[in-house]
Every structure is written in C-alpha cells, then in structure tokens.
Coordinates of C-alpha atoms and ligand atoms in Angstrom, one line a residue:
M246 CA -53.6 -54.1 -78.4
K247 CA -57.0 -52.4 -78.6
N248 CA -59.1 -55.6 -78.6
D249 CA -56.7 -57.0 -76.1
S250 CA -57.3 -54.1 -73.7
A251 CA -61.0 -54.3 -74.2
S252 CA -61.0 -58.0 -73.3
I253 CA -58.8 -57.3 -70.3
R254 CA -61.2 -54.6 -69.2
D255 CA -64.2 -56.9 -69.6
G256 CA -62.4 -59.6 -67.7
I257 CA -61.6 -57.2 -64.9
L258 CA -65.1 -55.8 -64.7
N259 CA -66.5 -59.3 -64.7
G260 CA -64.2 -60.2 -61.8
D261 CA -62.3 -62.9 -63.7
R262 CA -59.6 -63.8 -61.2
R263 CA -57.0 -65.0 -63.7
I264 CA -57.3 -61.8 -65.7
I265 CA -57.2 -59.6 -62.6
S266 CA -54.1 -61.4 -61.6
R267 CA -52.4 -60.9 -64.9
A268 CA -53.5 -57.2 -65.0
I269 CA -51.9 -56.7 -61.6
T270 CA -48.7 -58.2 -62.8
S271 CA -48.7 -55.9 -65.8
V272 CA -49.4 -52.7 -63.7
E273 CA -46.8 -53.9 -61.2
N274 CA -44.2 -54.2 -63.8
G275 CA -45.2 -51.0 -65.4
N276 CA -45.0 -52.5 -68.9
E277 CA -46.6 -51.2 -72.1
R278 CA -49.8 -53.1 -71.3
A279 CA -50.1 -51.2 -68.0
Y280 CA -51.0 -48.0 -69.9
A281 CA -53.7 -49.8 -71.8
I282 CA -55.1 -51.3 -68.6
R283 CA -55.1 -47.9 -66.8
S284 CA -57.0 -46.2 -69.5
A285 CA -59.3 -49.1 -70.1
I286 CA -60.5 -49.1 -66.4
A287 CA -60.3 -45.3 -65.8
N288 CA -64.1 -44.9 -66.1
H289 CA -64.9 -47.7 -63.7
L290 CA -63.3 -46.4 -60.5
G291 CA -64.3 -44.8 -57.3
R292 CA -66.7 -47.4 -55.8
A293 CA -64.6 -49.3 -53.3
H294 CA -63.7 -48.2 -49.8
V295 CA -59.9 -48.3 -49.6
I296 CA -58.5 -48.9 -46.1
G297 CA -54.8 -48.5 -45.4
V298 CA -53.4 -50.4 -42.4
T299 CA -50.0 -49.4 -41.2
G300 CA -47.9 -49.9 -38.1
P301 CA -44.7 -51.3 -36.8
P302 CA -43.3 -54.7 -37.9
G303 CA -45.0 -57.6 -36.1
G304 CA -47.6 -55.2 -34.6
G305 CA -50.5 -57.4 -35.6
K306 CA -51.5 -55.9 -38.9
S307 CA -52.0 -59.1 -40.9
T308 CA -53.9 -60.7 -38.0
L309 CA -56.1 -57.6 -37.9
V310 CA -56.6 -57.7 -41.7
S311 CA -57.6 -61.4 -41.4
A312 CA -60.2 -60.6 -38.7
L313 CA -61.5 -57.7 -40.9
I314 CA -61.8 -60.1 -43.9
R315 CA -63.8 -62.6 -41.8
T316 CA -66.2 -59.9 -40.4
L317 CA -66.7 -58.1 -43.7
R318 CA -67.3 -61.4 -45.5
L319 CA -70.0 -62.3 -42.9
R320 CA -71.6 -59.0 -43.8
G321 CA -71.6 -60.0 -47.5
Q322 CA -68.8 -57.8 -48.6
T323 CA -66.1 -58.7 -51.0
V324 CA -62.5 -57.9 -49.9
A325 CA -59.2 -57.5 -51.7
V326 CA -56.0 -57.2 -49.8
I327 CA -52.7 -55.7 -51.0
A328 CA -49.8 -56.7 -48.6
I329 CA -46.7 -54.7 -49.2
D330 CA -43.7 -56.7 -48.5
P331 CA -40.8 -54.5 -47.4
S332 CA -38.3 -57.2 -47.6
S333 CA -36.7 -58.6 -50.8
P334 CA -38.9 -61.0 -52.8
I335 CA -36.3 -63.7 -52.1
T336 CA -36.2 -63.7 -48.3
G337 CA -40.0 -62.9 -48.4
G338 CA -40.5 -63.4 -44.6
A339 CA -43.5 -61.2 -44.3
V340 CA -45.1 -62.6 -47.4
L341 CA -44.7 -66.1 -46.3
G342 CA -46.1 -65.2 -42.9
D343 CA -49.1 -63.4 -44.4
R344 CA -49.8 -66.4 -46.7
I345 CA -50.0 -68.6 -43.7
R346 CA -52.1 -66.3 -41.7
M347 CA -54.5 -65.3 -44.5
G348 CA -54.1 -68.5 -46.4
S349 CA -57.4 -70.1 -45.6
Q350 CA -59.2 -67.1 -46.9
Q351 CA -57.6 -67.1 -50.3
A352 CA -59.8 -70.0 -51.4
D353 CA -62.9 -67.8 -50.9
E354 CA -64.1 -66.3 -54.2
G355 CA -65.0 -63.1 -52.4
V356 CA -61.5 -62.5 -51.2
F357 CA -58.4 -61.7 -53.2
I358 CA -55.0 -61.4 -51.5
R359 CA -52.0 -60.1 -53.4
S360 CA -48.5 -59.3 -52.1
L361 CA -46.4 -56.6 -53.7
A362 CA -42.6 -56.6 -53.2
S363 CA -41.1 -53.2 -52.7
R364 CA -37.7 -54.0 -54.2
G365 CA -36.3 -51.0 -52.5
H366 CA -38.0 -48.7 -55.0
L367 CA -40.5 -46.6 -53.2
G368 CA -41.7 -44.3 -56.0
G369 CA -42.5 -47.2 -58.3
L370 CA -44.2 -49.1 -55.5
A371 CA -46.4 -46.2 -54.6
R372 CA -47.5 -45.8 -58.1
S373 CA -48.1 -49.5 -58.7
T374 CA -50.0 -49.8 -55.5
G375 CA -52.4 -47.1 -56.7
D376 CA -52.8 -49.0 -60.0
V377 CA -53.4 -52.3 -58.2
I378 CA -56.1 -50.6 -56.1
D379 CA -57.7 -49.4 -59.3
V380 CA -57.7 -52.9 -60.8
F381 CA -59.5 -54.3 -57.6
D382 CA -61.8 -51.3 -57.6
A383 CA -62.8 -51.8 -61.2
A384 CA -63.3 -55.5 -60.5
G385 CA -66.0 -54.6 -58.0
F386 CA -64.4 -55.4 -54.6
D387 CA -66.3 -53.6 -51.9
T388 CA -63.4 -53.1 -49.6
I389 CA -59.7 -52.9 -50.5
I390 CA -57.2 -53.2 -47.7
V391 CA -53.6 -52.1 -48.1
E392 CA -51.2 -53.4 -45.4
T393 CA -47.8 -51.6 -45.1
V394 CA -45.1 -51.7 -42.5
G395 CA -44.8 -48.3 -40.9
A396 CA -41.1 -48.3 -41.0
G397 CA -40.5 -44.9 -42.6
Q398 CA -41.9 -42.6 -45.3
S399 CA -43.3 -45.4 -47.4
E400 CA -46.4 -45.9 -45.3
V401 CA -47.3 -42.2 -45.8
E402 CA -46.6 -42.6 -49.5
I403 CA -48.8 -45.6 -49.9
T404 CA -51.6 -44.8 -47.6
K405 CA -52.3 -41.6 -49.4
F406 CA -54.2 -43.8 -51.8
A407 CA -56.5 -44.9 -49.0
D408 CA -59.8 -43.3 -48.1
T409 CA -59.4 -44.4 -44.5
R410 CA -56.0 -44.9 -42.7
L411 CA -55.7 -47.1 -39.7
V412 CA -52.5 -46.8 -37.7
I413 CA -52.0 -49.8 -35.5
C414 CA -50.2 -49.5 -32.2
P415 CA -49.4 -52.7 -30.3
P416 CA -48.9 -52.3 -26.5
G417 CA -45.5 -51.6 -25.1
L418 CA -44.0 -49.6 -27.9
G419 CA -42.3 -47.4 -25.4
D420 CA -40.4 -44.6 -27.2
D421 CA -41.6 -45.9 -30.5
I422 CA -44.9 -44.2 -29.8
Q423 CA -43.0 -41.0 -30.3
A424 CA -42.0 -42.2 -33.7
I425 CA -45.6 -42.9 -34.6
K426 CA -46.3 -39.4 -33.4
A427 CA -43.8 -37.8 -35.6
G428 CA -44.4 -39.8 -38.7
V429 CA -48.0 -40.8 -39.1
L430 CA -50.1 -38.7 -36.7
E431 CA -51.2 -36.5 -39.5
I432 CA -52.4 -39.3 -41.7
A433 CA -54.3 -41.4 -39.2
D434 CA -58.1 -41.5 -39.4
A435 CA -58.1 -43.9 -36.4
F436 CA -55.6 -45.6 -34.1
V437 CA -56.1 -49.2 -33.3
V438 CA -54.4 -50.6 -30.2
T439 CA -53.8 -54.3 -31.2
K440 CA -53.1 -57.2 -28.9
A441 CA -55.4 -55.7 -26.2
D442 CA -55.0 -58.9 -24.2
L443 CA -51.4 -57.9 -23.4
P444 CA -50.8 -56.0 -20.1
D445 CA -49.8 -52.6 -21.5
A446 CA -52.7 -52.1 -23.8
N447 CA -54.6 -49.6 -21.6
R448 CA -51.4 -47.6 -21.1
T449 CA -50.8 -47.4 -24.8
H450 CA -54.4 -46.4 -25.3
R451 CA -54.0 -43.6 -22.8
E452 CA -50.7 -42.4 -24.3
L453 CA -52.3 -42.2 -27.7
E454 CA -55.2 -40.2 -26.4
S455 CA -53.1 -37.8 -24.5
M456 CA -50.9 -37.4 -27.6
L457 CA -54.0 -36.6 -29.6
A458 CA -55.2 -34.1 -27.0
L459 CA -52.1 -32.1 -27.6
R460 CA -53.1 -31.3 -31.1
S461 CA -54.2 -27.7 -31.6
N462 CA -56.4 -28.6 -34.5
K463 CA -59.1 -30.7 -32.9
S464 CA -61.8 -30.4 -35.6
V465 CA -61.5 -34.1 -36.4
V466 CA -60.0 -36.2 -33.6
P467 CA -59.2 -39.7 -34.7
P468 CA -60.7 -42.3 -32.5
V469 CA -58.6 -44.8 -30.6
L470 CA -59.9 -48.3 -30.6
Q471 CA -58.7 -51.5 -28.8
L472 CA -59.0 -55.0 -30.1
I473 CA -57.8 -58.5 -29.8
A474 CA -57.5 -59.7 -33.5
T475 CA -56.7 -63.3 -32.5
T476 CA -60.1 -63.7 -30.9
G477 CA -62.0 -61.1 -32.8
Q478 CA -62.9 -59.1 -29.7
G479 CA -63.5 -55.5 -30.6
I480 CA -63.5 -56.1 -34.3
E481 CA -67.2 -55.3 -34.7
V482 CA -66.8 -51.8 -33.3
L483 CA -64.0 -51.2 -35.8
V484 CA -66.1 -52.6 -38.7
E485 CA -69.1 -50.4 -37.7
W486 CA -66.9 -47.4 -37.7
L487 CA -65.4 -48.3 -41.0
S488 CA -68.8 -48.9 -42.6
S489 CA -70.0 -45.5 -41.3
R490 CA -67.2 -43.9 -43.2
A491 CA -67.8 -46.0 -46.4
Q492 CA -71.5 -45.0 -46.3
R493 CA -70.5 -41.4 -46.1
G494 CA -69.0 -42.1 -49.5
T495 CA -65.5 -40.9 -48.8
R496 CA -64.4 -42.4 -52.1
H497 CA -67.6 -41.7 -54.1
C498 CA -67.0 -38.0 -53.8
S499 CA -63.3 -38.7 -54.0
G500 CA -63.3 -40.9 -57.0
G501 CA -62.1 -37.5 -58.2
T502 CA -59.8 -37.2 -55.2
Q503 CA -58.1 -40.4 -56.3
S504 CA -57.3 -39.1 -59.7
V505 CA -56.4 -35.7 -58.3
L506 CA -53.8 -37.4 -56.1
K507 CA -52.4 -39.2 -59.1
M508 CA -52.3 -36.1 -61.2
L509 CA -50.6 -34.0 -58.5
S510 CA -48.1 -36.8 -57.7
Q511 CA -47.2 -36.7 -61.3
L512 CA -46.8 -32.9 -61.3
I513 CA -44.7 -32.8 -58.1
S514 CA -42.5 -35.6 -59.5
V515 CA -41.5 -33.4 -62.5
D516 CA -41.0 -30.3 -60.3
Q517 CA -37.2 -30.0 -60.0
Y518 CA -37.4 -27.3 -57.4
A519 CA -39.7 -29.3 -55.2
R520 CA -37.2 -32.2 -55.5
L521 CA -34.3 -30.0 -54.6
L522 CA -36.1 -28.9 -51.4
G523 CA -37.2 -32.5 -50.6
L524 CA -40.9 -31.7 -50.8
E525 CA -43.4 -34.5 -50.7
L526 CA -47.1 -34.6 -51.5
V527 CA -49.1 -36.1 -48.6
T528 CA -52.7 -35.8 -49.8
A529 CA -54.9 -33.9 -52.2
A530 CA -58.4 -33.3 -53.3
P531 CA -59.9 -31.0 -55.9
G532 CA -58.8 -27.5 -54.8
S533 CA -56.6 -28.6 -52.0
A534 CA -53.2 -30.1 -51.5
T535 CA -51.0 -31.0 -48.5
V536 CA -47.2 -31.1 -48.8
R537 CA -44.5 -31.8 -46.2
M538 CA -40.9 -31.0 -45.9
Q539 CA -38.2 -31.9 -43.4
V540 CA -35.9 -29.0 -42.5
I541 CA -32.4 -30.1 -43.2
D542 CA -29.0 -28.3 -43.6
Q543 CA -29.8 -26.9 -47.1
H544 CA -32.8 -25.0 -45.7
M545 CA -30.9 -23.2 -42.9
N546 CA -30.3 -19.4 -42.9
F547 CA -27.4 -17.5 -41.3
N548 CA -29.1 -17.5 -37.9
D549 CA -29.3 -21.3 -38.0
R550 CA -33.1 -21.3 -38.4
C551 CA -35.1 -22.5 -41.4
H552 CA -34.9 -19.9 -44.2
G553 CA -38.1 -18.0 -44.8
G554 CA -37.6 -18.6 -48.5
A555 CA -37.8 -22.4 -47.9
I556 CA -41.0 -21.9 -45.9
F557 CA -42.4 -19.7 -48.7
S558 CA -41.4 -22.4 -51.2
L559 CA -43.2 -25.1 -49.2
G560 CA -46.4 -23.0 -49.0
D561 CA -46.1 -22.0 -52.6
T562 CA -45.8 -25.6 -53.8
A563 CA -48.8 -26.7 -51.8
L564 CA -50.7 -23.7 -53.2
G565 CA -49.5 -24.4 -56.7
L566 CA -50.6 -28.0 -56.6
A567 CA -54.0 -27.0 -55.1
C568 CA -54.8 -24.6 -57.8
N569 CA -53.5 -26.9 -60.5
S570 CA -55.7 -29.8 -59.3
Y571 CA -58.3 -29.2 -62.0
G572 CA -55.9 -30.3 -64.7
T573 CA -55.5 -26.9 -66.3
I574 CA -52.6 -24.5 -65.8
S575 CA -52.8 -21.8 -63.2
S576 CA -50.1 -19.7 -61.6
L577 CA -49.6 -17.4 -58.6
I578 CA -49.9 -13.7 -59.3
D579 CA -49.7 -12.5 -55.8
G580 CA -48.7 -14.1 -52.5
Q581 CA -48.0 -13.1 -48.9
L582 CA -46.5 -15.1 -46.1
S583 CA -46.5 -14.4 -42.4
I584 CA -44.1 -16.5 -40.2
V585 CA -45.0 -16.6 -36.5
S586 CA -42.5 -19.1 -35.2
A587 CA -38.9 -20.0 -35.9
V588 CA -38.2 -23.5 -37.2
E589 CA -35.3 -25.6 -36.2
K590 CA -33.3 -28.1 -38.1
G591 CA -34.8 -31.6 -38.2
E592 CA -38.4 -30.5 -37.8
W593 CA -41.1 -31.7 -40.2
L594 CA -43.4 -29.0 -41.7
L595 CA -46.8 -29.6 -43.2
A596 CA -48.4 -27.1 -45.6
H597 CA -52.1 -27.5 -46.2
A598 CA -53.4 -25.3 -49.1
F599 CA -57.0 -24.9 -49.8
E600 CA -59.3 -22.8 -52.0
V601 CA -61.2 -19.9 -50.5
S602 CA -63.0 -18.7 -53.6
R603 CA -62.8 -19.1 -57.3
T604 CA -64.1 -17.5 -60.5
R605 CA -63.4 -18.6 -64.0
K606 CA -60.1 -16.7 -64.1
I607 CA -59.1 -15.9 -60.5
G608 CA -58.7 -18.0 -57.4
S609 CA -58.0 -17.1 -53.8
Y610 CA -56.1 -19.7 -51.7
R611 CA -54.9 -20.0 -48.2
V612 CA -52.1 -22.1 -46.8
D613 CA -51.7 -23.2 -43.2
I614 CA -48.1 -24.3 -42.4
T615 CA -47.8 -26.3 -39.2
R616 CA -45.3 -28.5 -37.3
M617 CA -46.1 -32.1 -37.7
R618 CA -44.7 -32.8 -34.2
D619 CA -47.5 -31.0 -32.4
N620 CA -49.6 -29.3 -35.1
S621 CA -48.5 -25.9 -33.9
H622 CA -48.9 -22.9 -36.2
V623 CA -45.7 -21.9 -38.1
A624 CA -46.9 -19.7 -40.9
G625 CA -49.9 -18.6 -42.8
M626 CA -50.0 -17.7 -46.5
H627 CA -52.5 -16.2 -48.8
G628 CA -52.3 -16.2 -52.6
T629 CA -54.2 -15.1 -55.6
V630 CA -53.9 -17.3 -58.7
Y631 CA -54.8 -16.9 -62.4
F632 CA -56.4 -19.8 -64.2
L633 CA -55.5 -20.4 -67.8
D634 CA -58.0 -22.4 -69.8
K635 CA -55.2 -24.7 -71.0
P636 CA -54.6 -28.4 -70.1
N637 CA -51.4 -29.0 -68.2
P638 CA -48.9 -30.5 -70.7
A639 CA -47.1 -32.3 -67.9
L640 CA -50.2 -34.4 -67.4
I641 CA -50.5 -35.8 -70.9
T642 CA -49.9 -39.5 -70.6
P643 CA -48.0 -41.5 -73.2
S644 CA -50.3 -42.7 -76.0
V645 CA -51.2 -46.4 -76.1
K646 CA -49.8 -48.2 -79.1
Ligands
GTP267 N1 -51.5 -61.8 -27.9 C1 -51.9 -61.4 -29.2 N2 -51.0 -61.6 -30.2 C2 -51.4 -61.2 -31.4 C3 -52.6 -60.5 -31.6 N3 -52.6 -60.2 -32.9 C4 -51.5 -60.7 -33.5 N4 -50.7 -61.3 -32.6 C5 -49.4 -62.0 -32.8 O1 -48.5 -61.0 -33.2 C6 -47.5 -61.6 -34.1 C7 -47.4 -60.7 -35.3 O2 -48.7 -60.6 -35.9 P1 -48.9 -60.2 -37.4 O3 -50.3 -60.1 -37.7 O4 -48.1 -61.1 -38.4 O5 -48.2 -58.8 -37.4 P2 -47.8 -57.9 -38.7 O6 -47.9 -56.5 -38.2 O7 -48.7 -58.2 -39.9 O8 -46.3 -58.3 -39.0 P3 -45.4 -58.0 -40.3 O9 -46.3 -58.0 -41.5 O10 -44.4 -59.0 -40.3 O11 -44.9 -56.6 -40.0 C8 -48.1 -63.0 -34.4 O12 -47.4 -63.9 -33.7 C9 -49.5 -62.9 -34.0 O13 -50.1 -64.1 -33.6 C10 -53.5 -60.3 -30.5 O14 -54.6 -59.7 -30.6 N5 -53.0 -60.7 -29.3
MG268 MG1 -48.1 -58.6 -41.9

C-alpha cells in the first residue's frame, strides 16, 4: 500500500487525469485507499482558490460555471469543477444536463469536471467533497468550483469548504428570496443575479441590496453582481472580483483554515451533546468557529422562549471548538453569558466565537450570538479557557495499513 500510495500521490501531483479520476473514486467511496490518499497529499494543499456556487434549482448555476471556465481558461488558469447532483445517480437529471452544458469543455486538458451524487447522505457527501477538493488542489488546479443546489442545509455544509461563496439568485424568485435570506445570507461572499436579460433582474438586484442593508453587521457587505451567463455579459466583472480575492490569498493563509474546518467537523461529529441540540459547524479558522442552531421544541423553556441553557450551550460549543482549533485539548474554566433578547421557536441562531488573547496556558474568547434572519444581537458570551499541551485523541486518524 505504501508504494501504491506514493505512486498515486506522484500521479496526482503530476496531474495524471486517470490517476486523479481513480483517486476521486476512492475518496468518494471512503474506502481503505482513501486514508492513504488523504495522508499522501496532505502536504500539498492550500494553493487553489475554491469557489462554491449555490442557488435554486435551474437558477443558472451550471451556465455560470461554464462561462467562468471559459473566462478563466482565457486567462491561462486551470479549472476543476465538482457538480453535486442532488438527485439519485439513476435518474441523474442534473448530471446529464451539466454534461451537456459543460461537455465541450471536458476535452480541454486544463479543465476537469466531476459529478458527485449525494445518495441522500449529506454527512458523507460533505466529507467526500472536501476530499475531492483536496485531490484537485494537490493536482495543481488554479481554481476549483463546487456547484450545489441550494435546496436546504446541504449547500451550507458543502460550501464551508470554499474560500469564496457565490449565491446565485435568478430574477423573479418572489418569496423564495426570503428563503435565501434565511438560509444562506450568512455564508454569501457575493450574490450574483443570473439571467439579467430577464425582466425582473433589476428588481431582484434591488431586493437583495435592501435585504443586505438591513444587516446590523456591515463590516463586510457582499457585493451584488448581475450577469447574463448565456452571452457572457458581466462575467468579466465577476472574474475580476474573484481574482482579487484569490490574490489576497484567502486559501494561502487558510490552507490552515481548510484543515481546521476538517478537524473541527470531526470534533463536533463526535460530540453527543452538540448532536442532541442539533448544533452545526458553519465555518472555522485557527482560533475561531461559527456554529448554528435552529430553535425547536426541545430548546423551549416554561415561558415558551428558547431556554437560556440552550443558548449557553450553543455559545459554549462555538467557544469550545474555537479554542480546540489548534489540535490540542483545551477547556472552559470560566464563562459568562448575557442574553439581551428573547428567542422564539423556529429561529436560527448563529454563534461566532473568536480569540481575544492567548498565552501558552490561558486563552480569552468572546462569542457573539445573533439571529440569522436579520443579524440582530441575541447574546454575548465571554470565556476563559485553559490549554493543555496534549493532542486531542478524538483527532487521531485511523492508521494506514
Ligand atoms: N435567459 C437566460 N437563461 C439562462 C441564463 N443562464 C442560464 N439560463 C437557462 O436557465 C436554465 C437552467 O440553467 P442551468 O445553468 O442548468 O441552471 P442550474 O442552476 O445549473 O440548474 P440545476 O443544476 O439543474 O439546478 C437553462 O435552460 C439555461 O439555458 C441567462 O443568462 N439568461
Ligand atoms: Mg446545474
């Protein structure tokens, strides 16, 4: 297996398409060879710019991806695309459509398009998507685009692997724009109004901007761009904006971020209490973590409001992940929570924990807890943690045979 994995690694690093393809199948199936591949390429990651494209079914994602491929290729970049097919591999509607739309580009050596079927198993899919991104990254693709249908939580799960998240918004979504607002507002780095040749495009653009203006945290306002992917009009502006982000090295400094995300996903997946409360990791970086929770029956107190203990647990989980993001164990020794606003059933809460200061043994962390709906402040938390100089046993990966 050792020589085998060394030759797979060399094949991937040399961009051998057949070996890349086989490696993807292995990591997708999560078989024994997947471990060998993961560890063989672990030191060759963090160079590519990973772009997540999400939005409603039929919204124009694949057409946009196709236009992006063309423009990036003209600029001399290589591009890999991962199209997540939410339907079964048998009906395969989206995959078939994508093959037709992106088909002509598959023959180009600088382009690699791969569909992954979700098979109704989100956790596994999110993990294998991260692994497939790593394979393409190790293979030297400059840009890796992940297309997912924004039909639920899956897009958030999968786009957390991206450095840049584009949320596409075709004209005339009507009330669906509210759904975008609730689900993916927090993750979008930019909104793209697709099909700008259609009559309602300007209205959709205005609605998105007014929705963004409502946010109380305006430190980074995601831009709203308009384009017609079928003709390529507006694509240059998007590509310029994307390349300005890539140059800033989102992923260079976050080669670490990528592995922190993986590590913390692993930690939260074995945290039984987090599972009981329905907590989900949204994003993470060294020293910070963002976790979300939807308030449901089991979180309610006797006044029919979200229990303070549930809010504390959400904040504590985000804080715990943030201070465990260095791979060693640390634990809370003191924590305070102030709740400023009652929370109703059905609301989504987001807890963003970040490091204020750190010495070898002691860290100070803050957590902002907000409503995802309008970014309003719900609670603030402060905690002091103690760092042990011991690797976290939950993070020890199975050995390669
Ligand atoms: N008028 C117009 N139609 C477009 C544009 N972009 C895409 N379309 C059409 O919209 C339809 C859906 O486009 P896709 O790119 O397949 O959309 P998608 O979001 O990838 O769809 P799924 O992957 O099936 O969810 C196709 O018929 C496209 O030709 C555009 O800029 N203008
Ligand atoms: Mg598509």
